[in-house]
mmCIF file of C-alpha atoms and ligand atoms in Angstrom:
data_model
loop_
_atom_site.group_PDB
_atom_site.id
_atom_site.type_symbol
_atom_site.label_atom_id
_atom_site.label_comp_id
_atom_site.label_asym_id
_atom_site.label_seq_id
_atom_site.Cartn_x
_atom_site.Cartn_y
_atom_site.Cartn_z
ATOM 1 C CA MET R 3 -0.256 -3.903 5.354
ATOM 2 C CA LEU R 4 1.482 -0.561 5.584
ATOM 3 C CA ILE R 5 0.303 2.798 6.862
ATOM 4 C CA ALA R 6 2.703 5.633 6.027
ATOM 5 C CA GLY R 7 2.385 9.271 7.038
ATOM 6 C CA ASN R 8 3.526 11.987 4.643
ATOM 7 C CA TRP R 9 4.087 15.097 6.727
ATOM 8 C CA LYS R 10 4.901 17.155 3.603
ATOM 9 C CA MET R 11 6.369 20.615 4.326
ATOM 10 C CA ASN R 12 4.956 20.770 7.841
ATOM 11 C CA THR R 13 6.565 20.726 11.295
ATOM 12 C CA ASP R 14 9.799 22.391 12.372
ATOM 13 C CA LEU R 15 12.376 20.388 14.294
ATOM 14 C CA ALA R 16 10.630 20.662 17.673
ATOM 15 C CA ALA R 17 7.172 19.927 16.281
ATOM 16 C CA ALA R 18 8.405 16.958 14.253
ATOM 17 C CA THR R 19 10.165 15.443 17.245
ATOM 18 C CA GLN R 20 7.061 15.911 19.368
ATOM 19 C CA LEU R 21 4.784 14.446 16.692
ATOM 20 C CA ALA R 22 7.051 11.420 16.342
ATOM 21 C CA GLN R 23 6.938 10.844 20.105
ATOM 22 C CA ASP R 24 3.159 11.200 20.068
ATOM 23 C CA VAL R 25 2.831 8.783 17.143
ATOM 24 C CA VAL R 26 4.941 6.183 18.938
ATOM 25 C CA ALA R 27 2.743 6.483 22.038
ATOM 26 C CA ALA R 28 -0.550 6.494 20.129
ATOM 27 C CA VAL R 29 0.305 3.622 17.771
ATOM 28 C CA GLY R 30 1.734 1.309 20.441
ATOM 29 C CA ASP R 31 2.192 -2.202 19.113
ATOM 30 C CA PRO R 32 0.789 -2.156 15.570
ATOM 31 C CA GLY R 33 0.861 -5.950 15.292
ATOM 32 C CA ALA R 34 1.058 -7.077 11.691
ATOM 33 C CA VAL R 35 0.648 -3.539 10.346
ATOM 34 C CA GLN R 36 3.852 -1.845 9.236
ATOM 35 C CA VAL R 37 3.915 1.843 10.113
ATOM 36 C CA ALA R 38 6.171 4.621 8.821
ATOM 37 C CA VAL R 39 6.375 8.399 9.062
ATOM 38 C CA CYS R 40 7.998 10.673 6.479
ATOM 39 C CA PRO R 41 8.996 14.023 8.004
ATOM 40 C CA PRO R 42 10.864 16.856 6.243
ATOM 41 C CA PHE R 43 14.576 16.220 5.618
ATOM 42 C CA ILE R 44 15.795 18.494 8.398
ATOM 43 C CA SER R 45 13.977 16.451 11.041
ATOM 44 C CA LEU R 46 14.841 12.942 9.840
ATOM 45 C CA ASP R 47 17.694 12.483 12.295
ATOM 46 C CA ALA R 48 15.753 13.721 15.316
ATOM 47 C CA VAL R 49 12.657 11.746 14.372
ATOM 48 C CA PHE R 50 14.756 8.606 13.963
ATOM 49 C CA GLY R 51 15.896 9.169 17.547
ATOM 50 C CA ALA R 52 12.304 9.568 18.722
ATOM 51 C CA LEU R 53 11.261 6.363 16.927
ATOM 52 C CA ARG R 54 14.095 4.261 18.344
ATOM 53 C CA GLY R 55 12.805 1.187 20.143
ATOM 54 C CA SER R 56 9.370 1.466 18.529
ATOM 55 C CA ALA R 57 7.851 -0.363 15.563
ATOM 56 C CA VAL R 58 7.487 2.872 13.588
ATOM 57 C CA LYS R 59 9.887 3.195 10.657
ATOM 58 C CA LEU R 60 11.323 6.288 9.016
ATOM 59 C CA GLY R 61 10.882 7.484 5.445
ATOM 60 C CA ALA R 62 11.832 10.532 3.388
ATOM 61 C CA GLN R 63 9.603 12.440 0.974
ATOM 62 C CA ASN R 64 11.981 12.623 -1.976
ATOM 63 C CA MET R 65 15.644 12.161 -2.956
ATOM 64 C CA HIS R 66 18.032 12.771 -5.833
ATOM 65 C CA ALA R 67 18.980 10.010 -8.261
ATOM 66 C CA ALA R 68 22.760 10.505 -7.946
ATOM 67 C CA ASP R 69 25.055 9.155 -5.219
ATOM 68 C CA ALA R 70 26.587 12.549 -4.417
ATOM 69 C CA GLY R 71 27.901 15.596 -6.214
ATOM 70 C CA ALA R 72 27.221 19.137 -7.352
ATOM 71 C CA TYR R 73 23.448 19.211 -6.943
ATOM 72 C CA THR R 74 22.871 22.167 -4.651
ATOM 73 C CA GLY R 75 19.929 21.733 -2.331
ATOM 74 C CA GLU R 76 19.449 18.040 -3.030
ATOM 75 C CA VAL R 77 19.656 14.966 -0.788
ATOM 76 C CA ALA R 78 21.080 11.580 -1.845
ATOM 77 C CA ALA R 79 19.978 8.051 -1.038
ATOM 78 C CA PRO R 80 23.112 7.174 1.016
ATOM 79 C CA MET R 81 22.392 10.261 3.156
ATOM 80 C CA LEU R 82 18.867 8.998 3.818
ATOM 81 C CA ARG R 83 20.224 5.589 4.796
ATOM 82 C CA SER R 84 22.733 7.261 7.122
ATOM 83 C CA VAL R 85 19.925 8.863 9.163
ATOM 84 C CA GLY R 86 17.909 5.667 9.444
ATOM 85 C CA CYS R 87 15.442 5.828 6.556
ATOM 86 C CA ASP R 88 13.887 2.588 5.332
ATOM 87 C CA TYR R 89 11.443 4.206 2.913
ATOM 88 C CA VAL R 90 11.386 7.049 0.428
ATOM 89 C CA ILE R 91 8.293 8.491 -1.260
ATOM 90 C CA LEU R 92 8.966 8.968 -4.978
ATOM 91 C CA GLY R 93 6.918 10.638 -7.686
ATOM 92 C CA HIS R 94 4.378 12.211 -5.351
ATOM 93 C CA SER R 95 1.862 14.208 -7.380
ATOM 94 C CA GLU R 96 3.047 17.433 -5.723
ATOM 95 C CA ARG R 97 6.577 16.667 -6.981
ATOM 96 C CA ARG R 98 5.189 15.979 -10.454
ATOM 97 C CA GLN R 99 2.934 19.049 -10.434
ATOM 98 C CA TYR R 100 5.151 21.707 -8.839
ATOM 99 C CA PHE R 101 8.677 20.441 -9.496
ATOM 100 C CA GLY R 102 8.359 18.969 -12.961
ATOM 101 C CA GLU R 103 9.070 15.347 -12.051
ATOM 102 C CA THR R 104 8.655 12.988 -14.970
ATOM 103 C CA ASP R 105 8.227 9.227 -15.161
ATOM 104 C CA ALA R 106 11.835 8.984 -16.392
ATOM 105 C CA GLY R 107 13.059 10.976 -13.405
ATOM 106 C CA VAL R 108 11.026 8.846 -11.013
ATOM 107 C CA ASN R 109 12.430 5.739 -12.695
ATOM 108 C CA ALA R 110 16.038 6.852 -12.084
ATOM 109 C CA LYS R 111 15.228 7.522 -8.435
ATOM 110 C CA VAL R 112 13.507 4.149 -8.010
ATOM 111 C CA LYS R 113 16.629 2.368 -9.259
ATOM 112 C CA GLN R 114 18.845 4.449 -6.995
ATOM 113 C CA ALA R 115 16.609 3.841 -3.966
ATOM 114 C CA LEU R 116 16.672 0.082 -4.539
ATOM 115 C CA ALA R 117 20.442 0.087 -5.054
ATOM 116 C CA ASN R 118 20.797 1.746 -1.659
ATOM 117 C CA GLY R 119 18.437 -0.513 0.256
ATOM 118 C CA LEU R 120 15.610 2.008 0.470
ATOM 119 C CA ILE R 121 12.033 0.899 -0.188
ATOM 120 C CA PRO R 122 10.510 3.299 -2.720
ATOM 121 C CA ILE R 123 6.866 4.237 -2.221
ATOM 122 C CA ILE R 124 6.038 5.055 -5.839
ATOM 123 C CA CYS R 125 3.063 7.388 -6.211
ATOM 124 C CA VAL R 126 0.798 7.215 -9.234
ATOM 125 C CA GLY R 127 -2.610 8.677 -9.960
ATOM 126 C CA GLU R 128 -4.688 10.617 -12.427
ATOM 127 C CA VAL R 129 -5.880 14.219 -12.284
ATOM 128 C CA LEU R 130 -9.574 15.095 -12.350
ATOM 129 C CA ASP R 131 -9.765 15.850 -16.083
ATOM 130 C CA GLU R 132 -8.195 12.488 -16.842
ATOM 131 C CA ARG R 133 -10.752 10.684 -14.701
ATOM 132 C CA ARG R 134 -13.615 12.675 -16.234
ATOM 133 C CA ALA R 135 -12.342 11.629 -19.642
ATOM 134 C CA GLY R 136 -12.245 7.991 -18.533
ATOM 135 C CA ARG R 137 -8.465 7.888 -18.983
ATOM 136 C CA GLU R 138 -7.453 6.946 -15.431
ATOM 137 C CA ASN R 139 -6.299 3.412 -16.253
ATOM 138 C CA GLU R 140 -4.250 4.565 -19.218
ATOM 139 C CA VAL R 141 -2.584 7.317 -17.144
ATOM 140 C CA VAL R 142 -1.770 5.021 -14.240
ATOM 141 C CA GLN R 143 -0.511 2.300 -16.582
ATOM 142 C CA THR R 144 1.908 4.780 -18.175
ATOM 143 C CA GLN R 145 3.138 5.970 -14.771
ATOM 144 C CA VAL R 146 3.617 2.448 -13.425
ATOM 145 C CA ALA R 147 5.412 1.285 -16.573
ATOM 146 C CA GLY R 148 7.572 4.414 -16.604
ATOM 147 C CA ALA R 149 8.561 4.189 -12.941
ATOM 148 C CA LEU R 150 9.447 0.515 -13.247
ATOM 149 C CA ASP R 151 11.173 0.573 -16.626
ATOM 150 C CA GLY R 152 14.246 -1.665 -16.397
ATOM 151 C CA VAL R 153 13.774 -2.172 -12.655
ATOM 152 C CA SER R 154 14.664 -5.650 -11.488
ATOM 153 C CA VAL R 155 13.478 -6.704 -8.062
ATOM 154 C CA ASP R 156 12.618 -10.179 -6.780
ATOM 155 C CA ASP R 157 11.280 -9.377 -3.342
ATOM 156 C CA PRO R 158 7.857 -7.672 -3.250
ATOM 157 C CA ALA R 159 8.728 -6.218 0.163
ATOM 158 C CA ARG R 160 11.342 -3.984 -1.528
ATOM 159 C CA LEU R 161 8.763 -1.959 -3.448
ATOM 160 C CA VAL R 162 5.507 -0.175 -2.598
ATOM 161 C CA ILE R 163 3.022 1.441 -4.975
ATOM 162 C CA ALA R 164 0.671 4.175 -3.760
ATOM 163 C CA TYR R 165 -2.412 4.959 -5.828
ATOM 164 C CA GLU R 166 -3.241 8.575 -5.145
ATOM 165 C CA PRO R 167 -5.913 10.092 -7.366
ATOM 166 C CA VAL R 168 -4.708 13.696 -7.537
ATOM 167 C CA TRP R 169 -8.257 15.040 -7.251
ATOM 168 C CA ALA R 170 -8.512 13.407 -3.809
ATOM 169 C CA ILE R 171 -5.250 14.702 -2.320
ATOM 170 C CA GLY R 172 -5.741 17.355 0.319
ATOM 171 C CA THR R 173 -9.205 18.146 -1.060
ATOM 172 C CA GLY R 174 -11.357 16.284 1.428
ATOM 173 C CA GLU R 175 -12.683 14.347 -1.556
ATOM 174 C CA THR R 176 -11.996 10.611 -1.410
ATOM 175 C CA ALA R 177 -12.199 7.929 -4.040
ATOM 176 C CA THR R 178 -15.091 5.640 -3.234
ATOM 177 C CA PRO R 179 -14.014 2.250 -1.898
ATOM 178 C CA ALA R 180 -15.156 0.765 -5.235
ATOM 179 C CA GLN R 181 -13.101 3.264 -7.269
ATOM 180 C CA ALA R 182 -10.054 2.497 -5.132
ATOM 181 C CA GLN R 183 -10.586 -1.254 -5.399
ATOM 182 C CA ASP R 184 -10.975 -1.100 -9.193
ATOM 183 C CA MET R 185 -7.748 0.814 -9.659
ATOM 184 C CA HIS R 186 -5.808 -1.286 -7.141
ATOM 185 C CA ALA R 187 -6.898 -4.468 -8.903
ATOM 186 C CA PHE R 188 -5.843 -2.920 -12.215
ATOM 187 C CA ILE R 189 -2.406 -2.003 -10.801
ATOM 188 C CA ARG R 190 -1.990 -5.496 -9.349
ATOM 189 C CA GLY R 191 -2.726 -6.887 -12.792
ATOM 190 C CA LEU R 192 -0.028 -4.680 -14.308
ATOM 191 C CA LEU R 193 2.455 -5.830 -11.665
ATOM 192 C CA SER R 194 1.515 -9.437 -12.271
ATOM 193 C CA LYS R 195 2.398 -9.083 -15.945
ATOM 194 C CA ARG R 196 5.623 -7.269 -15.091
ATOM 195 C CA PHE R 197 6.921 -9.306 -12.108
ATOM 196 C CA GLY R 198 4.770 -12.438 -11.947
ATOM 197 C CA GLU R 199 1.705 -13.482 -10.011
ATOM 198 C CA SER R 200 3.178 -14.188 -6.604
ATOM 199 C CA PHE R 201 5.124 -10.899 -6.558
ATOM 200 C CA ALA R 202 1.940 -9.023 -7.465
ATOM 201 C CA ARG R 203 -0.049 -10.842 -4.787
ATOM 202 C CA ASP R 204 2.398 -9.894 -2.025
ATOM 203 C CA ILE R 205 3.352 -6.300 -2.919
ATOM 204 C CA HIS R 206 1.735 -3.515 -0.909
ATOM 205 C CA ILE R 207 -0.505 -1.221 -2.941
ATOM 206 C CA LEU R 208 -1.499 1.754 -0.789
ATOM 207 C CA TYR R 209 -4.389 4.154 -1.270
ATOM 208 C CA GLY R 210 -3.798 7.860 -0.656
ATOM 209 C CA GLY R 211 -6.148 10.819 -0.897
ATOM 210 C CA SER R 212 -7.953 12.367 2.083
ATOM 211 C CA MET R 213 -7.924 9.118 4.063
ATOM 212 C CA LYS R 214 -8.994 9.797 7.623
ATOM 213 C CA PRO R 215 -10.385 7.812 10.568
ATOM 214 C CA ALA R 216 -13.972 8.241 9.305
ATOM 215 C CA ASN R 217 -13.356 6.638 5.910
ATOM 216 C CA ALA R 218 -10.301 4.466 6.556
ATOM 217 C CA ALA R 219 -12.075 1.230 7.455
ATOM 218 C CA ASP R 220 -14.159 1.219 4.264
ATOM 219 C CA LEU R 221 -11.157 1.886 2.036
ATOM 220 C CA LEU R 222 -8.756 -0.460 3.839
ATOM 221 C CA SER R 223 -11.220 -3.350 3.828
ATOM 222 C CA GLN R 224 -11.101 -3.520 0.017
ATOM 223 C CA THR R 225 -9.392 -6.692 -1.179
ATOM 224 C CA ASP R 226 -6.621 -4.968 -3.103
ATOM 225 C CA VAL R 227 -6.034 -2.029 -0.749
ATOM 226 C CA ASP R 228 -3.029 -3.026 1.360
ATOM 227 C CA GLY R 229 -2.663 0.152 3.364
ATOM 228 C CA GLY R 230 -2.606 3.913 3.110
ATOM 229 C CA LEU R 231 -0.393 6.893 2.413
ATOM 230 C CA ILE R 232 -1.765 9.564 4.693
ATOM 231 C CA GLY R 233 -1.190 13.308 4.329
ATOM 232 C CA GLY R 234 -3.258 15.679 6.445
ATOM 233 C CA ALA R 235 -4.491 13.069 8.918
ATOM 234 C CA SER R 236 -0.902 12.001 9.680
ATOM 235 C CA LEU R 237 -0.185 15.366 11.309
ATOM 236 C CA LYS R 238 -2.280 14.426 14.346
ATOM 237 C CA ALA R 239 -1.003 11.400 16.230
ATOM 238 C CA ASP R 240 -4.501 10.335 17.281
ATOM 239 C CA SER R 241 -6.002 10.351 13.806
ATOM 240 C CA PHE R 242 -2.941 8.620 12.349
ATOM 241 C CA ALA R 243 -3.144 5.942 15.056
ATOM 242 C CA ALA R 244 -6.870 5.526 14.423
ATOM 243 C CA ILE R 245 -6.089 4.739 10.772
ATOM 244 C CA VAL R 246 -3.482 2.181 11.879
ATOM 245 C CA GLN R 247 -6.187 0.625 14.063
ATOM 246 C CA ALA R 248 -8.603 0.581 11.134
ATOM 247 C CA GLU R 249 -5.980 -1.344 9.176
ATOM 248 C CA GLN R 250 -5.563 -3.790 12.068
ATOM 249 C CA GLY R 251 -9.268 -4.509 11.848
ATOM 250 C CA ALA R 252 -9.403 -4.641 8.034
HETATM 251 C C1 PEP X 3 -0.683 12.637 0.173
HETATM 252 O O1 PEP X 3 -0.280 13.764 -0.108
HETATM 253 O O2 PEP X 3 0.044 11.652 -0.011
HETATM 254 C C2 PEP X 3 -2.031 12.538 0.714
HETATM 255 C C3 PEP X 3 -2.662 11.395 0.612
HETATM 256 O O3 PEP X 3 -2.556 13.672 1.283
HETATM 257 P P1 PEP X 3 -3.996 13.819 2.013
HETATM 258 O O4 PEP X 3 -4.159 12.611 2.882
HETATM 259 O O5 PEP X 3 -3.880 15.083 2.799
HETATM 260 O O6 PEP X 3 -4.998 13.873 0.929
#
C-alpha cells in the first residue's frame, strides 16, 4: 500500500516546506501504508529536512537517464539520491503530452533509476479517444512493455506502476472503481507474465486520476488497487492525509 503525492509545478520553497510539515503532522503514523511526497526539484532538499524523523518518504517528479553531463536544465538520478529521494515518478502523462516523452525514453530512465537505488513510479494510461475506441488495454500493454523492456528486477518493492487514465487527471472525472479494478487486474496479469506470479502479486499498482477523500475509499478497496498517486488533493495536507486514512481502512 502506497499513497504518493505529486505536487507538480506547484509550491515555492517556503510553501513546499510548510506543506511537508503539515503533511507530516496530518499523516502521523501511517501504519502499514507507505507514504511519499514528490515536490518540485528546487524544494527536494528542504522537504527532505521537513520529513526527517517521519514515515513520509521523498520522491521526484522526473529525472534524466544519464549519470551526469552536458544536459542543461536536467537533473540526474545520483543528484536525487543525494537529496534523499527514494522514489521518482517516470512517464507521467504530462511529461508524455507536453515534453514528448516516449516509451523508449521512459525505459532508459527506469533502468537508470533502478541502477541508482531509486524506486520508479511508472505512469501508464490511455487518453479519452483511446478509451472510447475500446483500445485502453492495448495502449496500456504497449506502455508497460515499453517501460519495462530489458528491465531486470527481482524485488517487487523496487518498482511501482501507476495506472492514470489521462482523461481523469486533473479533470475531476474519476475512473469508476470497476474500471480501475479491471485495468489493474489486466496490468497485474501483464506483470505476472513478465516477472512471475509472486512478483506480480506483491508489486504496488497505484490508481491516479482525481482521487480525493470522497472517492478514495471506493477506489482503494478494489482488490488490485494497491494505493494512489494523488495530484490536486495532495496539495492540501488534510485531504492527502484523509486519503492515507482511507487506504488504512481499505
Ligand atoms: C496526477 O497527475 O498524477 C494526478 C493523479 O492528478 P490529479 O489527482 O490532480 O488528477
